[in-house]
Amino acid sequence: MAFTAFAGGASAPAVEPAARRRSPIALFLLLPGIFYLVLFFVTPLISLVITSLQEPDPLIFGQYVNAFNWQNYVSVMEQYWSHALRSAGYAALATLFALLIGFPLAYFIGITLRPYPLVQSLALVLVIAPFFISFLLRTLAWKQIFSVEGPVAGILSSLGALPPGATITGTTFSVIFGLTYNFIPFMVLPIYATLVSLDLRLLEASNDLYGSPATTFRTVTLPLSAAGVMSGTLLTFIPAAGDYINASREFLGATDTAMIGNVIEANFLVLQNFPAAAALSLILMAFILVLVAAYVKRSGTEDLL
Amino acid sequence: MTNNEVPKSGFAEAGADLELVGISKRFPGFTAIEELDLTIPAGSFFALLGPSGCGKTTTLRLIAGLEEPTAGRILIGGKDVTATKAYQRPVNTVFQSYALFPHMTILQNVAFGLKRRGIQNADALAHEALQLVELDHVAGRKPTQLSGGQQQRVALARAVVNRPALLLLDEPLGALDLKLRRQMQVELKDIQSEVGLTFLHVTHDQEEAMTMADTVAVMNKGRIEQMGAPQDLYELPHTAFVAKFLGQSNLFTGDVISSSSTSIVIDAAGSKIEVPTARAQRTSGRVTVGVRPEKVTLHDSEPKPQSGRTVVGPGRITDVSFSGVSTQYEVTIPHLGAISVFAQNTSISTLHHDGDTVWLSWAVDHAFGLADEAEAEPISRFHADLDTSMIAVQTRKDLEAELEEA
Ligand SMILES: Nc1ncnc2c1ncn2[C@@H]1O[C@H](COP(=O)(O)OP(=O)(O)OP(=O)(O)O)[C@@H](O)[C@H]1O
Ligand SMILES: [Mg+2]
């Protein structure tokens, strides 16, 4: 087959159909993936949609029957719009802070440490080291550190920066802090991945063409690491918006810091209002999908998704 | 232009002279440049020639400010720029690796330097520069959508468009075919002489260096071996390296057996070779002398001794390669070794054949004496990577030897 490409000469070579035809083998190879998606994504999604449209069973209290009760969506939005807004706000702030901390860190590891490969891999291990301990335990540890008897509160009160009776935990600050802390690695790793393969000769070329370090960063480094920033912000924002650990009362939050995730959790597990919880979940999903699509479109990196 | 500002003064009115004073560059465990002193007058076209890895790119990087010298000073237009940053120097580089910005279009690439300096009609000027390298029709593409030669021309346009006082060109035409290369050489020369800019041109192509440059410097192992006008460098090389790197040379080593105020004579394995004293770097002891292949004449019979001509032979022709305009002969003379001869094919009768016995002669005035000694075996099996044509010749010889053995 390879020889026909050269032997063709002036006569038009016959079209090679075999390569273009959709082979049944490809479909066969895709089967496990399709099966996985149907089982773990499509099925729960359908079940969620059905649940979100259910209405209370008129006979048995606490049971729900299938219906087309779309008012569920309206009522949860009326009831919980402030939580939704708070979620978006907290997640956006946490993403911003994670970016502000994560980019310089990724830059340092990916570019500054490039001449020292050993230190570089060590630094990278340090970034992912927190994953060796459970997410819950780490968040609980921060609760301890920020608690009234903890060192941070102690120092702040002795300096008079913390009014008597005030706490660090259970505030907007501690929730956003927890979100930022927990998602920083998700920001650092994709940015690092783009920066580590950045051709430094391009920065030199910019320098040679009168680009000061700041200009070079803005016009060369940043655009060339945009894909990493993009996936980093998405990987941070999406889970942060739906997070229900950091904002919960058992961890770093309080009732007035509850995010949409906490509401969904409460509706599913405490209030057992399954349709409301399902409707909220779907709204959250749709909201994130729209936001992400708009973001990706704006950044012009369609091939990312 | 203050010291911490991008040069905004528009285009250079004229070239600036460049002066390197005692420049050294040491990398951890490797000395790339040793004690380099170099002065390039404003408005000149200076070519830097040298084998791969001799430090040409490093020299350019030092001048551009992308690398800091271990010792020494760099002066551009009389101003010490050793401590200034790359973006503050009135210098642009055509990089050996092109280094085009992959996220920008060709036009944006070319306009980059102009925009950084806040020049008004940057896009129009960039289009002009692209027309110069015949690539205006791809202005909207990204660098990855161009061929290697096209990318190289964009790199050229991106640097030239800035009209810097000093332009550094690191093998800017290496990826182009012969025709385009000649055309670009003419364009470059035009730009250079038109504004009187200073060009520092690094190339592997000796012909390019010879035809374009006012001054050629031959660099070897981080040092400049010899510098001068192309013709002087070719006609009177000072070292064995220059004699062999710049074109071909026949070299002979022997002891000086007589010397006068006008000439010296050496005894190379029984053959007496005369060199004018004025053209000899050394006049006593063991001396290597040489002559260019095109200066040597072939004789069918032993020529009569004649004053002002050196005669060697007899020898046997061991290789004939016909190349149209001229023929290259390889003549082996016992004890003296192989000698190359280029003969113009002015008439059919002058054609000699493999195995013929011949004598060789050349004018004494064409011989040159070197400052150092050629190695005993100039072309060994473990050849230094001088240039590709040398390697090609060597490979062909190796192959022939192998075929003969088989
Ligand atoms: N960053 C570096 N660290 C260590 N050695 C280096 C470094 N950069 C260059 N060198 C060495 O310095 C020498 C000169 O390199 P340079 O790039 O100047 O060669 P060159 O003359 O431009 O060669 P070529 O014609 O192949 O481009 C080489 O031997 C190279 O290995
Ligand atoms: Mg080089």
Short mmCIF file of N, CA and C in Angstrom, two decimals, chain A residues 199 201-213 215-216 218-221 223-224, chain B residues 6 61 86-87 89 91-93 95 97 99-104 112-113 116-117 158 162:
data_model
loop_
_atom_site.label_atom_id
_atom_site.label_comp_id
_atom_site.label_asym_id
_atom_site.label_seq_id
_atom_site.Cartn_x
_atom_site.Cartn_y
_atom_site.Cartn_z
N ASP A 199 9.12 27.18 25.03
CA ASP A 199 10.44 27.36 24.42
C ASP A 199 11.02 28.70 24.88
N ARG A 201 13.55 30.15 24.05
CA ARG A 201 14.15 30.96 22.98
C ARG A 201 13.16 31.99 22.47
N LEU A 202 11.85 31.71 22.66
CA LEU A 202 10.84 32.69 22.25
C LEU A 202 10.90 33.91 23.15
N LEU A 203 11.19 33.68 24.44
CA LEU A 203 11.31 34.81 25.36
C LEU A 203 12.54 35.62 25.00
N GLU A 204 13.60 34.92 24.59
CA GLU A 204 14.81 35.62 24.16
C GLU A 204 14.53 36.45 22.91
N ALA A 205 13.76 35.85 21.98
CA ALA A 205 13.44 36.57 20.75
C ALA A 205 12.66 37.84 21.09
N SER A 206 11.73 37.74 22.03
CA SER A 206 10.96 38.91 22.44
C SER A 206 11.88 39.96 23.06
N ASN A 207 12.80 39.50 23.90
CA ASN A 207 13.78 40.41 24.51
C ASN A 207 14.60 41.11 23.45
N ASP A 208 14.97 40.34 22.44
CA ASP A 208 15.80 40.89 21.37
C ASP A 208 15.02 41.93 20.58
N LEU A 209 13.70 41.75 20.50
CA LEU A 209 12.85 42.67 19.74
C LEU A 209 12.26 43.73 20.66
N TYR A 210 13.04 44.19 21.59
CA TYR A 210 12.71 45.32 22.47
C TYR A 210 11.57 45.03 23.44
N GLY A 211 11.26 43.76 23.68
CA GLY A 211 10.21 43.44 24.65
C GLY A 211 10.79 43.39 26.06
N SER A 212 10.37 44.30 26.93
CA SER A 212 10.85 44.29 28.31
C SER A 212 10.29 43.05 29.00
N PRO A 213 10.82 42.67 30.17
CA PRO A 213 10.31 41.47 30.83
C PRO A 213 8.79 41.49 31.00
N THR A 215 6.51 43.19 29.21
CA THR A 215 5.87 43.04 27.90
C THR A 215 5.99 41.62 27.40
N THR A 216 7.17 41.04 27.60
CA THR A 216 7.38 39.66 27.16
C THR A 216 6.42 38.73 27.86
N ARG A 218 3.47 39.50 29.07
CA ARG A 218 2.12 39.76 28.61
C ARG A 218 1.89 39.25 27.18
N THR A 219 2.88 39.44 26.32
CA THR A 219 2.66 39.14 24.91
C THR A 219 3.12 37.75 24.49
N VAL A 220 4.00 37.14 25.26
CA VAL A 220 4.50 35.82 24.85
C VAL A 220 4.19 34.73 25.88
N THR A 221 4.67 34.93 27.11
CA THR A 221 4.52 33.87 28.11
C THR A 221 3.05 33.56 28.40
N PRO A 223 0.12 34.33 26.69
CA PRO A 223 -0.65 33.68 25.62
C PRO A 223 -0.24 32.22 25.40
N LEU A 224 1.05 31.95 25.56
CA LEU A 224 1.49 30.58 25.30
C LEU A 224 1.16 29.63 26.45
N VAL B 6 13.52 51.17 26.45
CA VAL B 6 13.59 50.55 25.13
C VAL B 6 14.00 51.64 24.15
N ARG B 61 25.08 35.87 20.74
CA ARG B 61 24.23 35.97 21.93
C ARG B 61 24.81 36.96 22.94
N ALA B 86 19.07 42.88 27.06
CA ALA B 86 18.90 42.64 25.62
C ALA B 86 17.91 43.61 24.99
N TYR B 87 16.80 43.87 25.68
CA TYR B 87 15.75 44.69 25.06
C TYR B 87 16.11 46.15 24.97
N ARG B 89 19.21 47.07 23.95
CA ARG B 89 20.30 47.25 23.00
C ARG B 89 19.75 47.49 21.59
N VAL B 91 20.01 46.38 18.84
CA VAL B 91 20.51 45.22 18.09
C VAL B 91 19.33 44.29 17.82
N ASN B 92 19.28 43.71 16.64
CA ASN B 92 18.30 42.66 16.39
C ASN B 92 19.00 41.43 15.83
N THR B 93 18.37 40.29 16.08
CA THR B 93 19.00 39.03 15.69
C THR B 93 18.08 38.22 14.80
N PHE B 95 17.57 34.59 14.39
CA PHE B 95 18.02 33.44 15.15
C PHE B 95 18.21 32.21 14.27
N SER B 97 17.56 29.33 15.11
CA SER B 97 16.39 28.46 15.28
C SER B 97 15.10 29.19 14.93
N ALA B 99 12.93 30.98 16.03
CA ALA B 99 12.23 31.48 17.22
C ALA B 99 11.06 32.39 16.87
N LEU B 100 10.23 31.95 15.93
CA LEU B 100 9.02 32.71 15.62
C LEU B 100 7.98 32.44 16.70
N PHE B 101 7.17 33.46 17.00
CA PHE B 101 6.13 33.28 18.02
C PHE B 101 4.99 32.45 17.44
N PRO B 102 4.76 31.26 17.98
CA PRO B 102 3.78 30.36 17.35
C PRO B 102 2.35 30.83 17.49
N HIS B 103 2.06 31.70 18.48
CA HIS B 103 0.67 32.10 18.70
C HIS B 103 0.31 33.35 17.92
N MET B 104 1.26 33.88 17.17
CA MET B 104 0.98 35.10 16.41
C MET B 104 1.01 34.78 14.92
N PHE B 112 6.21 42.81 15.55
CA PHE B 112 6.43 42.76 17.00
C PHE B 112 7.41 43.83 17.49
N GLY B 113 8.59 43.85 16.89
CA GLY B 113 9.62 44.80 17.32
C GLY B 113 9.19 46.24 17.14
N ARG B 116 6.68 47.24 19.84
CA ARG B 116 7.31 47.44 21.14
C ARG B 116 7.93 48.82 21.24
N ARG B 117 8.36 49.36 20.10
CA ARG B 117 8.97 50.68 20.13
C ARG B 117 7.97 51.77 19.80
N ARG B 158 11.52 39.77 10.26
CA ARG B 158 11.21 40.25 11.59
C ARG B 158 12.36 41.06 12.19
N ASN B 162 13.21 46.20 11.62
CA ASN B 162 13.53 47.17 12.67
C ASN B 162 14.66 48.11 12.29
#
